[in-house]
C-alpha cells in the first residue's frame, strides 16, 4: 500500500489561522504558544502539514494541470468555452478566475506551513530537544526548506519575466497579525534568490537521507536546485558552473538511472511496482481512496485532477434494439450516433490536436474523424465486445492503418502511444474490466474539425476514474506525479553543454531519446539524432521544434508533466508557440506580450491586500 501522509486537523487549524491569539490558553496541559511543539511527534506534525499542501485543491488534488499549466501551454484543449478556463487558454487569465485564485491561495499556504515548520523546529530545539534529537531536527528543517522552495518553484507562474519586475511575496517568518499578512511582492531576482538560498540550506541538512522515497531527500533537493539554476540563469549567469557541478553530482553519484522501457511505459498510470523507481528524484505520492468521491474534501490522499481530463470511451452497452436503433444508418446523418461514455463525471479536456502533429501523427485519412456505419456481422444474441458491436468504422482498415502508423518509429514518436489515446483505435478498459476503445466526447460529436484524442498519461488505464474497485478509482486517482526525474536532468545537462561540448550534449539527448524508442540509453541506436539541429518527429516544417532536438525532447519526454509551460517561459518562446497552436475551442490564440507569460494576482488578493502589486498588463480591481 502506498504511504499516506497523515493530516492532523488540529495542527492545520492552528497553522492556517496565522494568529497567535488562537493559543491564548492558560492550562499547561493544552496547546499554547508557549509549549507547542513539545515532542518530536508534534514536530513531525508540522513537517507533515507542509507536505500535505501539495495535495490541496489548487495544486495536485484538482486544479494544477487541467485548470492551470496545461491550458497555458496548450497541452490540453477543452470541450467548449468552459468558465474561466477559456481565458487561461487565451494566455490571459481573468483576475476573478476561481482556479488561479485557489492556486495562489494554496501556494501561499504551502509557503506558510513550511515556514511555520521551520520556526516550530527551532522552538523545539531551543526548549525541549535532547542531544540525540539534533540530527532528526536538522533533517526535519531540511524537509521544510525543500517544501518552501518547491512551493515557490510552482509559484513562478506568477513571476514576471524581467529580473527586476514582480516575483512573489517572501514568506520567511510566521506572521502573527492580519496587517502582517498583507505582503508586497518581491522582485523576480529576489524571489529566485530566496528559492536558491532555501535549497542551499536544505541540501546539507538532507545529505545522507535518501532512504524514504516519500519524503524529501538529498537528491530531490539537488535536482530541484539544478532546475532552479537553469530557470534563473538569465538573471544569475554566474550560477552556470554551479548548475553543471550539481547535475554531474546527480548523474555520477546519486545511483539514479533511466529505467527500462518496460518500466517507463507503465510508470505514469498508478502501478505501484513502477513508481518511486530508480529514475525518480522526487514525486508526489497519490493513493486512491474508495471512500472519498473526488477531491471535494480539501485534502485528499488521491488526486481528482484526472476527473477533469479523464478519457471518454466506447460504451459496449450502448442501446441497440431490433427495429429501433438499427433503422437509420448513422452514415446517412450529418453527425455520427453518440456511442461514447465517460470515464469520470467530467472529462472536459482532450489533447490539443497540434500536439498529435508534433508527435508526428498527421496527414492520416485527411485528418478527419472517421464516420460510423452499421456492423453487418453484429450478433444481437452474443455478448458485446469490440468484435461484436453494433457499429463499425466505415473506412476500411482505419484502425489497423492507424496502429501501423503509430508503430512506425521512423515517422511517429512512440511516446504518442503512451501519452494519448486515439478514438476508435487505442484500447481502453471499461468499468466492468472489458476491453473497449477510446472515443471522442459526446460534446464534440458535431465538431469533426477536432480529432479529440484523449489524455492518457496520469489516467487509470486499468479501468475508469469513477466507480469502485477493482476497475474504478472513485475519482481519487492513484497516479503519482513526477516533479523531478533523471530524464529531466539529462536534458537540462545537455542544454547546459550545448554551446561548449556539443558531442556530450547530443549524447545526453540521445540517451533519453533511445529509451523512449525502446533501446538501451547507453548504446548507439538507429534512431539517434546526428546533430543538435537534426530533424525531429514534429510533422510541420514550420513547427518551432522541427529542427531543435533538445527542446523537442523536453517537450515530448515531459509531455503532460507540467514542465513545458515553465520551459516556454524561460526560452521566451510564447509567441512562437501561440502561432503554432493557432487556436483553441475558445477561438484564435492572441499572444499579448510579456503579460501572457504571467498569471495575474487574483482579484480577491487585490481586495484584501493593499500592498500587493498586480502583474503588468493586467487590470487592478
Coordinates of C-alpha atoms in Angstrom, one line a residue:
X1 CA 0.0 0.0 0.0
X2 CA 1.2 3.5 -0.8
X3 CA 2.5 5.7 2.0
X4 CA -0.3 8.0 3.2
X5 CA 0.6 11.4 4.7
X6 CA -1.4 11.8 7.9
X7 CA -3.2 15.1 8.2
X8 CA -3.7 16.4 11.6
X9 CA -6.8 18.6 11.6
X10 CA -5.9 20.4 14.9
X11 CA -2.4 21.3 13.6
X12 CA -3.7 22.6 10.3
X13 CA -6.3 24.7 12.1
X14 CA -3.5 26.2 14.1
X15 CA -1.3 26.9 11.1
X16 CA -3.9 28.3 8.8
X17 CA -5.2 30.8 11.3
X18 CA -1.8 32.5 11.3
X19 CA -2.8 34.3 14.6
X20 CA -1.1 33.7 18.0
X21 CA -4.3 34.7 19.8
X22 CA -5.5 31.2 19.0
X23 CA -3.1 29.9 21.6
X24 CA -4.1 32.3 24.4
X25 CA -4.8 29.4 26.8
X26 CA -3.5 29.2 30.4
X27 CA -3.9 25.5 31.0
X28 CA -0.4 23.9 30.6
X29 CA -1.9 20.6 29.7
X30 CA -3.3 22.1 26.5
X31 CA -1.7 23.5 23.4
X32 CA -0.4 27.1 23.8
X33 CA 2.2 29.3 22.1
X34 CA 4.5 28.5 25.0
X35 CA 4.6 24.8 24.7
X36 CA 4.0 23.7 21.0
X37 CA 5.7 21.7 19.7
X38 CA 6.8 19.9 22.8
X39 CA 7.5 16.5 21.3
X40 CA 9.2 15.1 18.2
X41 CA 5.8 13.7 17.2
X42 CA 4.4 17.3 17.2
X43 CA 7.4 18.5 15.2
X44 CA 6.6 15.8 12.6
X45 CA 3.0 17.0 12.5
X46 CA 4.3 20.4 11.4
X47 CA 6.5 18.9 8.8
X48 CA 3.7 16.6 7.6
X49 CA 1.4 19.6 7.2
X50 CA 3.9 21.2 4.8
X51 CA 4.0 18.1 2.7
X52 CA 0.2 17.9 2.8
X53 CA -0.2 21.2 1.0
X54 CA 0.9 19.7 -2.3
X55 CA -2.4 17.7 -2.1
X56 CA -4.6 20.9 -1.9
X57 CA -7.4 21.8 -4.2
X58 CA -5.4 24.5 -6.0
X59 CA -2.5 22.1 -6.6
X60 CA -2.3 18.4 -7.3
X61 CA -5.6 17.4 -5.8
X62 CA -7.5 19.2 -8.6
X63 CA -6.5 22.4 -10.4
X64 CA -2.8 22.4 -11.3
X65 CA -2.9 20.6 -14.6
X66 CA -6.4 20.8 -16.1
X67 CA -7.3 24.3 -14.9
X68 CA -3.7 25.6 -14.9
X69 CA -0.5 24.9 -16.7
X70 CA -2.0 22.5 -19.3
X71 CA -4.2 25.4 -20.6
X72 CA -1.3 27.9 -20.6
X73 CA 1.0 25.7 -22.8
X74 CA -1.9 24.1 -24.7
X75 CA -1.1 20.5 -23.7
X76 CA -4.9 20.3 -23.5
X77 CA -7.9 21.8 -25.2
X78 CA -11.4 21.8 -23.7
X79 CA -14.8 20.8 -25.0
X80 CA -16.3 24.3 -25.3
X81 CA -15.6 27.6 -23.6
X82 CA -15.9 26.5 -20.0
X83 CA -16.0 29.3 -17.5
X84 CA -12.7 30.9 -16.6
X85 CA -10.6 28.2 -18.3
X86 CA -11.3 29.9 -21.6
X87 CA -9.4 33.0 -20.6
X88 CA -6.4 30.8 -19.5
X89 CA -6.4 29.2 -22.9
X90 CA -6.1 32.7 -24.3
X91 CA -2.9 33.2 -22.3
X92 CA -4.5 36.0 -20.4
X93 CA -6.3 34.6 -17.3
X94 CA -9.2 36.6 -15.8
X95 CA -8.3 38.1 -12.5
X96 CA -11.5 36.8 -10.9
X97 CA -10.8 33.2 -12.0
X98 CA -11.6 30.8 -9.2
X99 CA -8.9 28.5 -10.4
X100 CA -6.0 30.9 -10.3
X101 CA -7.4 32.4 -7.0
X102 CA -7.3 29.0 -5.3
X103 CA -3.9 28.1 -6.7
X104 CA -2.5 31.4 -5.5
X105 CA -4.0 30.9 -2.0
X106 CA -2.8 27.3 -1.7
X107 CA 0.7 28.3 -2.7
X108 CA 0.8 30.9 0.0
X109 CA -0.5 28.3 2.5
X110 CA 2.2 25.9 1.4
X111 CA 4.9 28.6 2.0
X112 CA 3.4 29.5 5.4
X113 CA 3.2 25.9 6.5
X114 CA 6.8 25.2 5.6
X115 CA 7.8 28.5 7.4
X116 CA 5.8 27.5 10.5
X117 CA 7.5 24.2 10.5
X118 CA 10.9 25.8 10.4
X119 CA 10.1 28.1 13.4
X120 CA 8.4 25.2 15.3
X121 CA 11.6 23.1 14.8
X122 CA 13.8 25.9 16.2
X123 CA 11.3 26.4 19.1
X124 CA 11.5 22.7 20.0
X125 CA 15.3 22.6 19.6
X126 CA 15.7 25.5 22.0
X127 CA 13.2 24.5 24.6
X128 CA 12.7 20.7 24.7
X129 CA 15.2 18.8 22.5
X130 CA 17.9 16.4 23.6
X131 CA 21.4 15.9 22.1
X132 CA 20.2 12.7 20.4
X133 CA 17.4 14.6 18.6
X134 CA 19.6 17.2 16.8
X135 CA 20.2 15.1 13.6
X136 CA 16.5 14.4 13.3
X137 CA 15.7 18.1 13.8
X138 CA 18.2 19.0 11.1
X139 CA 16.5 16.6 8.7
X140 CA 13.1 18.0 9.5
X141 CA 14.3 21.5 8.9
X142 CA 15.7 20.3 5.5
X143 CA 12.3 19.0 4.6
X144 CA 10.7 22.3 5.4
X145 CA 13.3 24.3 3.4
X146 CA 12.7 21.9 0.5
X147 CA 8.9 22.3 0.7
X148 CA 9.1 26.0 0.8
X149 CA 11.4 26.1 -2.2
X150 CA 9.1 23.7 -4.0
X151 CA 6.1 25.9 -3.3
X152 CA 8.0 28.9 -4.7
X153 CA 9.1 26.9 -7.7
X154 CA 5.5 26.3 -8.6
X155 CA 4.7 29.9 -7.9
X156 CA 6.9 31.0 -10.8
X157 CA 3.8 31.0 -12.9
X158 CA 3.1 34.4 -11.2
X159 CA 6.6 35.7 -11.8
X160 CA 7.1 38.4 -14.4
X161 CA 9.8 37.9 -17.0
X162 CA 12.2 40.8 -16.3
X163 CA 14.6 40.3 -13.4
X164 CA 13.6 43.5 -11.6
X165 CA 9.9 43.1 -12.2
X166 CA 7.5 41.5 -9.7
X167 CA 8.0 38.0 -8.4
X168 CA 6.2 36.7 -5.3
X169 CA 5.8 37.8 -1.7
X170 CA 8.6 36.5 0.5
X171 CA 7.1 34.5 3.4
X172 CA 10.2 33.9 5.6
X173 CA 8.6 34.1 9.1
X174 CA 5.4 33.3 10.9
X175 CA 3.0 36.2 10.6
X176 CA 1.0 36.9 13.7
X177 CA -1.3 39.7 12.7
X178 CA -3.7 40.5 9.9
X179 CA -1.8 43.5 8.6
X180 CA 1.4 41.5 8.5
X181 CA -0.2 39.1 6.1
X182 CA -0.6 41.9 3.6
X183 CA 2.8 41.4 2.0
X184 CA 4.1 43.2 -1.2
X185 CA 5.7 41.2 -4.0
X186 CA 9.5 40.9 -4.1
X187 CA 11.3 41.3 -7.4
X188 CA 11.8 38.4 -9.7
X189 CA 15.5 38.5 -8.9
X190 CA 14.9 38.5 -5.1
X191 CA 12.4 35.7 -5.3
X192 CA 14.6 33.3 -7.3
X193 CA 17.5 34.1 -4.9
X194 CA 15.2 33.2 -2.0
X195 CA 14.5 29.8 -3.6
X196 CA 18.2 29.2 -4.2
X197 CA 19.0 30.1 -0.6
X198 CA 16.4 27.8 0.8
X199 CA 17.7 24.9 -1.3
X200 CA 21.3 25.6 -0.3
X201 CA 20.0 25.4 3.3
X202 CA 18.2 22.2 2.6
X203 CA 20.9 20.2 0.8
X204 CA 23.4 19.8 3.7
X205 CA 20.5 19.1 6.1
X206 CA 19.2 16.4 3.8
X207 CA 22.5 14.9 2.8
X208 CA 22.6 11.2 3.6
X209 CA 18.8 11.0 4.0
X210 CA 17.9 9.1 0.9
X211 CA 16.0 6.0 2.1
X212 CA 12.5 7.4 2.5
X213 CA 11.3 7.8 -1.1
X214 CA 8.1 9.5 0.1
X215 CA 9.9 12.5 1.6
X216 CA 12.5 15.0 0.5
X217 CA 16.0 13.6 0.0
X218 CA 19.4 15.0 -0.7
X219 CA 18.9 14.2 -4.4
X220 CA 15.5 15.7 -4.5
X221 CA 16.9 19.0 -3.2
X222 CA 19.9 18.9 -5.6
X223 CA 17.6 18.1 -8.5
X224 CA 15.3 20.9 -7.7
X225 CA 18.2 23.3 -7.3
X226 CA 19.6 22.2 -10.7
X227 CA 16.2 23.1 -12.3
X228 CA 16.1 26.4 -10.4
X229 CA 19.6 27.3 -11.5
X230 CA 18.7 26.6 -15.1
X231 CA 15.4 28.6 -14.9
X232 CA 17.2 31.6 -13.4
X233 CA 20.4 31.6 -15.5
X234 CA 19.2 34.7 -17.4
X235 CA 19.3 36.5 -14.0
X236 CA 22.3 34.8 -12.4
X237 CA 24.6 33.6 -15.3
X238 CA 27.3 33.1 -12.7
X239 CA 25.5 30.0 -11.5
X240 CA 26.2 28.1 -14.7
X241 CA 29.2 26.3 -13.3
X242 CA 27.3 25.5 -10.1
X243 CA 24.5 24.0 -12.2
X244 CA 27.0 21.9 -14.1
X245 CA 28.6 20.6 -10.9
X246 CA 25.3 19.8 -9.4
X247 CA 24.0 17.9 -12.3
X248 CA 27.2 15.9 -12.7
X249 CA 26.9 15.0 -9.0
X250 CA 23.4 13.7 -9.6
X251 CA 24.4 11.9 -12.8
X252 CA 27.5 10.3 -11.3
X253 CA 26.8 9.8 -7.6
X254 CA 23.1 9.6 -6.9
X255 CA 22.7 5.9 -8.1
X256 CA 19.9 7.1 -10.3
X257 CA 19.5 5.7 -13.8
X258 CA 16.9 5.8 -16.6
X259 CA 14.5 2.9 -16.1
X260 CA 14.0 0.3 -18.8
X261 CA 11.3 0.9 -21.4
X262 CA 9.1 -1.8 -19.8
X263 CA 9.0 0.2 -16.6
X264 CA 8.9 3.6 -18.3
X265 CA 5.8 2.6 -20.3
X266 CA 3.9 1.8 -17.1
X267 CA 5.2 4.3 -14.6
X268 CA 2.6 7.0 -15.1
X269 CA -0.5 5.0 -14.5
X270 CA -0.7 4.3 -10.8
X271 CA 1.1 0.9 -10.8
X272 CA 3.0 0.9 -7.5
X273 CA 5.5 -1.6 -8.8
X274 CA 6.8 1.0 -11.3
X275 CA 6.5 4.2 -9.2
X276 CA 9.3 5.6 -6.9
X277 CA 11.7 3.9 -9.3
X278 CA 15.4 4.4 -9.8
X279 CA 14.8 7.3 -12.3
X280 CA 12.7 9.3 -9.8
X281 CA 14.3 12.1 -7.8
X282 CA 11.0 13.4 -6.3
X283 CA 7.4 12.5 -7.0
X284 CA 4.1 13.2 -5.2
X285 CA 2.5 10.1 -3.9
X286 CA -1.2 9.6 -4.6
X287 CA -3.3 6.8 -3.1
X288 CA -6.8 6.1 -4.3
X289 CA -9.4 6.4 -1.6
X290 CA -12.6 4.3 -2.3
X291 CA -14.4 6.2 0.5
X292 CA -13.8 9.7 -0.9
X293 CA -15.7 10.6 -4.1
X294 CA -13.4 13.1 -5.8
X295 CA -11.4 16.0 -4.5
X296 CA -14.2 17.8 -2.7
X297 CA -12.9 17.4 0.9
X298 CA -10.0 19.8 0.7
X299 CA -7.0 17.5 1.5
X300 CA -7.0 14.0 -0.1
X301 CA -4.6 11.1 -0.4
X302 CA -5.5 10.8 -4.1
X303 CA -5.9 13.2 -6.9
X304 CA -9.0 14.5 -8.5
X305 CA -7.2 16.0 -11.5
X306 CA -7.9 13.1 -13.8
X307 CA -11.6 13.6 -13.1
X308 CA -11.4 16.6 -15.3
X309 CA -9.2 15.1 -18.1
X310 CA -10.4 11.5 -17.8
X311 CA -11.0 9.8 -21.2
X312 CA -14.2 9.1 -22.9
X313 CA -14.6 5.6 -24.4
X314 CA -16.9 3.5 -26.5
X315 CA -19.8 2.2 -24.4
X316 CA -20.1 -1.5 -25.1
X317 CA -23.6 -1.5 -23.6
X318 CA -24.9 1.2 -25.9
X319 CA -28.7 0.7 -26.5
X320 CA -29.3 -1.0 -29.9
X321 CA -32.7 -2.7 -30.4
X322 CA -34.0 -4.6 -33.3
X323 CA -36.4 -2.4 -35.3
X324 CA -35.3 0.7 -33.4
X325 CA -31.7 1.9 -33.4
X326 CA -30.9 -0.3 -36.4
X327 CA -33.3 1.5 -38.7
X328 CA -31.2 4.6 -39.8
X329 CA -27.5 4.1 -40.7
X330 CA -25.6 6.9 -39.0
X331 CA -23.5 7.3 -42.2
X332 CA -26.6 8.9 -43.8
X333 CA -26.9 11.5 -41.0
X334 CA -25.0 14.8 -40.6
X335 CA -23.3 13.6 -37.4
X336 CA -22.5 10.2 -36.1
X337 CA -24.6 8.5 -33.4
X338 CA -23.2 9.0 -29.9
X339 CA -21.6 5.8 -28.6
X340 CA -19.2 7.3 -26.0
X341 CA -19.5 7.3 -22.3
X342 CA -17.5 9.0 -19.6
X343 CA -14.7 7.5 -17.5
X344 CA -15.5 10.2 -14.9
X345 CA -18.1 12.7 -14.0
X346 CA -16.3 15.4 -16.0
X347 CA -13.9 14.6 -18.8
X348 CA -13.8 18.1 -20.1
X349 CA -10.3 18.0 -21.7
X350 CA -8.7 16.4 -24.7
X351 CA -5.2 16.6 -26.1
X352 CA -4.8 19.7 -28.3
X353 CA -4.7 18.5 -31.9
X354 CA -1.4 20.3 -32.7
X355 CA 0.3 18.0 -30.1
X356 CA -0.7 15.0 -32.2
X357 CA 1.0 16.5 -35.2
X358 CA 4.1 17.5 -33.1
X359 CA 4.5 13.8 -32.2
X360 CA 4.5 13.1 -36.0
X361 CA 1.0 11.6 -36.5
X362 CA -0.7 13.7 -39.2
X363 CA -1.9 13.5 -42.8
X364 CA -3.9 10.4 -41.9
X365 CA -7.1 10.0 -43.9
X366 CA -7.4 13.7 -44.3
X367 CA -7.1 14.2 -40.5
X368 CA -10.8 14.0 -40.0
X369 CA -12.9 12.0 -37.6
X370 CA -13.9 8.6 -39.2
X371 CA -17.6 8.0 -39.7
X372 CA -19.6 5.1 -38.3
X373 CA -21.9 2.7 -40.0
X374 CA -23.7 -0.5 -39.0
X375 CA -21.7 -3.6 -38.4
X376 CA -23.3 -6.3 -40.7
X377 CA -21.7 -9.0 -38.6
X378 CA -23.2 -7.9 -35.3
X379 CA -25.0 -10.7 -33.4
X380 CA -27.8 -9.5 -31.2
X381 CA -27.7 -12.6 -29.1
X382 CA -24.0 -12.8 -28.4
X383 CA -22.2 -10.8 -25.7
X384 CA -21.0 -7.4 -26.6
X385 CA -17.3 -6.9 -27.4
X386 CA -15.2 -4.9 -29.8
X387 CA -15.6 -7.7 -32.3
X388 CA -19.3 -8.0 -31.7
X389 CA -20.5 -4.4 -31.7
X390 CA -23.5 -2.7 -33.5
X391 CA -21.4 -0.1 -35.2
X392 CA -18.1 -0.1 -37.0
X393 CA -15.8 2.5 -38.7
X394 CA -16.9 3.0 -42.3
X395 CA -13.4 3.5 -43.6
X396 CA -11.8 0.0 -44.3
X397 CA -8.7 -0.7 -42.3
X398 CA -8.8 2.6 -40.5
X399 CA -7.9 1.1 -37.1
X400 CA -5.2 -1.2 -38.5
X401 CA -3.6 1.6 -40.5
X402 CA -3.6 3.9 -37.5
X403 CA -1.9 1.4 -35.3
X404 CA 0.6 0.6 -38.0
X405 CA 1.5 4.3 -38.4
X406 CA 1.9 4.8 -34.7
X407 CA 4.1 1.8 -34.5
X408 CA 6.3 3.2 -37.3
X409 CA 9.2 4.8 -35.3
X410 CA 10.6 6.3 -38.5
X411 CA 7.5 8.5 -38.7
X412 CA 5.8 8.8 -35.3
X413 CA 7.3 9.3 -31.9
X414 CA 6.4 6.2 -29.8
X415 CA 5.7 8.4 -26.8
X416 CA 2.4 9.3 -28.5
X417 CA 1.1 5.8 -27.7
X418 CA 1.9 6.3 -24.1
X419 CA 0.5 9.8 -23.6
X420 CA -2.6 10.0 -25.8
X421 CA -5.5 7.7 -26.8
X422 CA -6.9 7.8 -30.3
X423 CA -10.7 7.5 -30.6
X424 CA -11.9 4.2 -32.1
X425 CA -8.3 2.9 -32.2
X426 CA -6.5 2.6 -28.9
X427 CA -7.7 0.1 -26.3
X428 CA -9.3 1.1 -23.0
X429 CA -10.6 -0.9 -20.1
X430 CA -14.2 -0.2 -19.0
X431 CA -15.9 -0.3 -15.6
X432 CA -16.5 -4.0 -16.0
X433 CA -13.0 -4.8 -17.0
X434 CA -13.8 -5.3 -20.6
X435 CA -11.6 -4.1 -23.5
X436 CA -13.1 -1.2 -25.3
X437 CA -11.5 1.7 -27.2
X438 CA -11.1 5.4 -26.6
X439 CA -13.8 7.7 -28.1
X440 CA -14.5 11.4 -28.5
X441 CA -16.7 13.2 -26.1
X442 CA -20.4 13.4 -26.9
X443 CA -19.9 17.2 -26.7
X444 CA -17.6 17.0 -29.8
X445 CA -19.9 14.9 -31.9
X446 CA -20.7 17.9 -34.1
X447 CA -17.1 19.1 -34.3
X448 CA -15.3 17.0 -37.0
X449 CA -12.6 19.7 -37.0
X450 CA -11.5 18.4 -33.6
X451 CA -9.8 15.0 -33.5
X452 CA -10.2 15.0 -29.7
X453 CA -7.6 12.4 -28.8
X454 CA -7.9 11.6 -25.1
X455 CA -5.4 12.2 -22.3
X456 CA -3.7 9.0 -21.3
X457 CA -0.7 10.0 -19.1
X458 CA -1.8 10.1 -15.4
X459 CA -5.1 8.4 -16.0
X460 CA -6.4 5.0 -15.0
X461 CA -5.5 2.7 -17.9
X462 CA -6.7 -0.4 -15.9
X463 CA -10.3 0.8 -15.6
X464 CA -12.2 4.1 -15.1
X465 CA -11.9 7.1 -12.9
X466 CA -15.3 6.9 -11.3
X467 CA -16.8 3.9 -9.6
X468 CA -15.4 1.4 -7.1
X469 CA -12.6 -1.1 -7.3
X470 CA -11.4 -3.3 -8.9
X471 CA -11.7 -1.2 -12.0
X472 CA -12.9 2.2 -10.6
X473 CA -10.9 4.7 -8.6
X474 CA -13.8 6.7 -7.2
X475 CA -12.3 9.8 -8.8
X476 CA -9.4 9.6 -6.3
X477 CA -6.5 8.8 -8.6
X478 CA -3.5 6.8 -7.5
X479 CA -1.2 8.1 -10.3
X480 CA 1.9 9.6 -8.7
X481 CA 3.1 12.9 -10.2
X482 CA 6.8 13.2 -11.1
X483 CA 8.3 16.6 -10.1
X484 CA 12.0 15.7 -10.8
X485 CA 13.3 12.7 -12.7
X486 CA 16.6 11.8 -14.2
X487 CA 15.5 12.2 -17.8
X488 CA 14.7 15.8 -17.0
X489 CA 18.2 16.3 -15.5
X490 CA 19.9 14.7 -18.5
X491 CA 18.1 17.1 -20.9
X492 CA 19.0 20.1 -18.7
X493 CA 22.6 18.9 -18.6
X494 CA 22.6 18.7 -22.4
X495 CA 21.2 22.2 -22.7
X496 CA 23.9 23.5 -20.4
X497 CA 26.6 21.9 -22.6
X498 CA 25.1 22.7 -26.0
X499 CA 27.3 25.7 -26.7
X500 CA 30.6 24.3 -25.4
X501 CA 30.5 20.5 -25.8
X502 CA 28.0 19.6 -28.4
X503 CA 29.1 15.9 -28.6
X504 CA 28.3 15.3 -24.9
X505 CA 25.2 17.3 -25.1
X506 CA 24.0 15.3 -28.1
X507 CA 24.8 12.0 -26.3
X508 CA 22.6 13.0 -23.3
X509 CA 19.7 14.0 -25.6
X510 CA 20.1 10.6 -27.3
X511 CA 20.1 8.7 -24.0
X512 CA 16.6 10.0 -23.3
X513 CA 15.6 9.5 -27.0
X514 CA 16.8 5.9 -27.2
X515 CA 15.0 4.8 -24.1
X516 CA 11.7 6.3 -25.5
X517 CA 12.3 4.2 -28.6
X518 CA 12.8 1.0 -26.6
X519 CA 16.6 1.0 -27.0
X520 CA 19.4 0.9 -24.4
X521 CA 20.1 4.5 -23.3
X522 CA 23.9 4.0 -23.4
X523 CA 24.2 2.3 -26.8
X524 CA 24.0 4.0 -30.2
X525 CA 20.8 3.1 -32.0
X526 CA 19.3 3.6 -35.5
X527 CA 17.0 6.3 -34.0
X528 CA 19.8 8.6 -32.8
X529 CA 19.9 12.3 -33.6
X530 CA 23.1 13.1 -35.5
X531 CA 23.2 16.7 -34.5
X532 CA 21.5 19.3 -32.3
X533 CA 19.8 20.7 -35.4
X534 CA 18.6 17.4 -36.7
X535 CA 15.0 16.9 -37.9
X536 CA 12.6 15.8 -35.1
X537 CA 9.3 14.0 -35.5
X538 CA 7.4 17.3 -35.5
X539 CA 5.3 16.9 -38.6
X540 CA 5.2 20.5 -39.8
X541 CA 8.4 22.1 -41.1
X542 CA 7.5 25.4 -39.6
X543 CA 7.0 23.9 -36.1
X544 CA 9.4 25.8 -33.8
X545 CA 10.6 22.4 -32.6
X546 CA 11.1 20.8 -36.0
X547 CA 14.9 21.2 -36.0
X548 CA 15.6 21.6 -32.3
X549 CA 16.1 18.1 -30.8
X550 CA 16.9 19.4 -27.4
X551 CA 13.7 21.4 -27.0
X552 CA 11.7 18.8 -28.8
X553 CA 12.9 16.1 -26.4
X554 CA 12.0 18.2 -23.4
X555 CA 8.5 18.7 -24.8
X556 CA 8.0 15.1 -25.8
X557 CA 9.7 13.3 -22.9
X558 CA 8.0 15.5 -20.3
X559 CA 4.7 15.9 -22.1
X560 CA 1.8 16.5 -19.7
X561 CA 4.1 16.5 -16.7
X562 CA 3.5 20.3 -16.1
X563 CA 7.0 21.2 -17.2
X564 CA 6.6 22.7 -20.7
X565 CA 5.0 25.9 -19.7
X566 CA 8.0 26.6 -17.4
X567 CA 10.3 25.9 -20.4
X568 CA 8.2 28.2 -22.6
X569 CA 8.7 30.9 -20.1
X570 CA 12.4 30.5 -19.8
X571 CA 13.0 30.0 -23.5
X572 CA 10.8 33.1 -24.1
X573 CA 9.0 31.3 -27.0
X574 CA 5.4 32.1 -26.1
X575 CA 4.7 34.0 -29.2
X576 CA 6.0 31.2 -31.4
X577 CA 4.1 28.6 -29.5
X578 CA 0.9 30.6 -29.8
X579 CA 1.4 30.8 -33.5
X580 CA 2.0 27.1 -33.8
X581 CA -1.1 26.1 -31.8
X582 CA -3.2 28.7 -33.6
X583 CA -6.5 28.3 -31.8
X584 CA -8.4 26.5 -29.1
X585 CA -12.0 25.7 -28.7
X586 CA -12.4 29.3 -27.4
X587 CA -11.1 30.7 -30.7
X588 CA -7.8 32.1 -32.1
X589 CA -4.9 32.5 -29.6
X590 CA -3.7 36.1 -29.5
X591 CA -0.4 36.5 -27.8
X592 CA -0.4 39.8 -26.0
X593 CA 3.2 40.2 -24.9
X594 CA 5.1 39.6 -21.7
X595 CA 1.9 39.6 -19.7
X596 CA 0.9 36.4 -21.5
X597 CA 3.8 34.6 -19.7
X598 CA 2.4 35.6 -16.3
X599 CA -0.7 34.8 -14.2
X600 CA -2.5 37.7 -12.6
X601 CA -2.7 38.4 -8.9
X602 CA -6.3 37.4 -8.2
X603 CA -8.9 40.0 -7.5
X604 CA -9.6 38.5 -4.1
X605 CA -6.0 39.2 -3.1
X606 CA -6.1 42.7 -4.5
X607 CA -9.2 43.4 -2.5
X608 CA -7.7 42.1 0.8
X609 CA -4.1 43.3 0.4
X610 CA -3.5 46.9 -0.4
X611 CA 0.3 46.3 -0.6
X612 CA 0.2 43.7 -3.4
X613 CA 1.2 44.8 -6.9
X614 CA -0.8 43.5 -9.9
X615 CA 1.2 41.8 -12.8
X616 CA 2.0 44.3 -15.6
X617 CA -0.6 44.2 -18.3
X618 CA -3.4 43.0 -16.1
X619 CA -6.1 45.2 -14.6
X620 CA -6.5 46.1 -10.9
X621 CA -9.8 45.5 -9.2

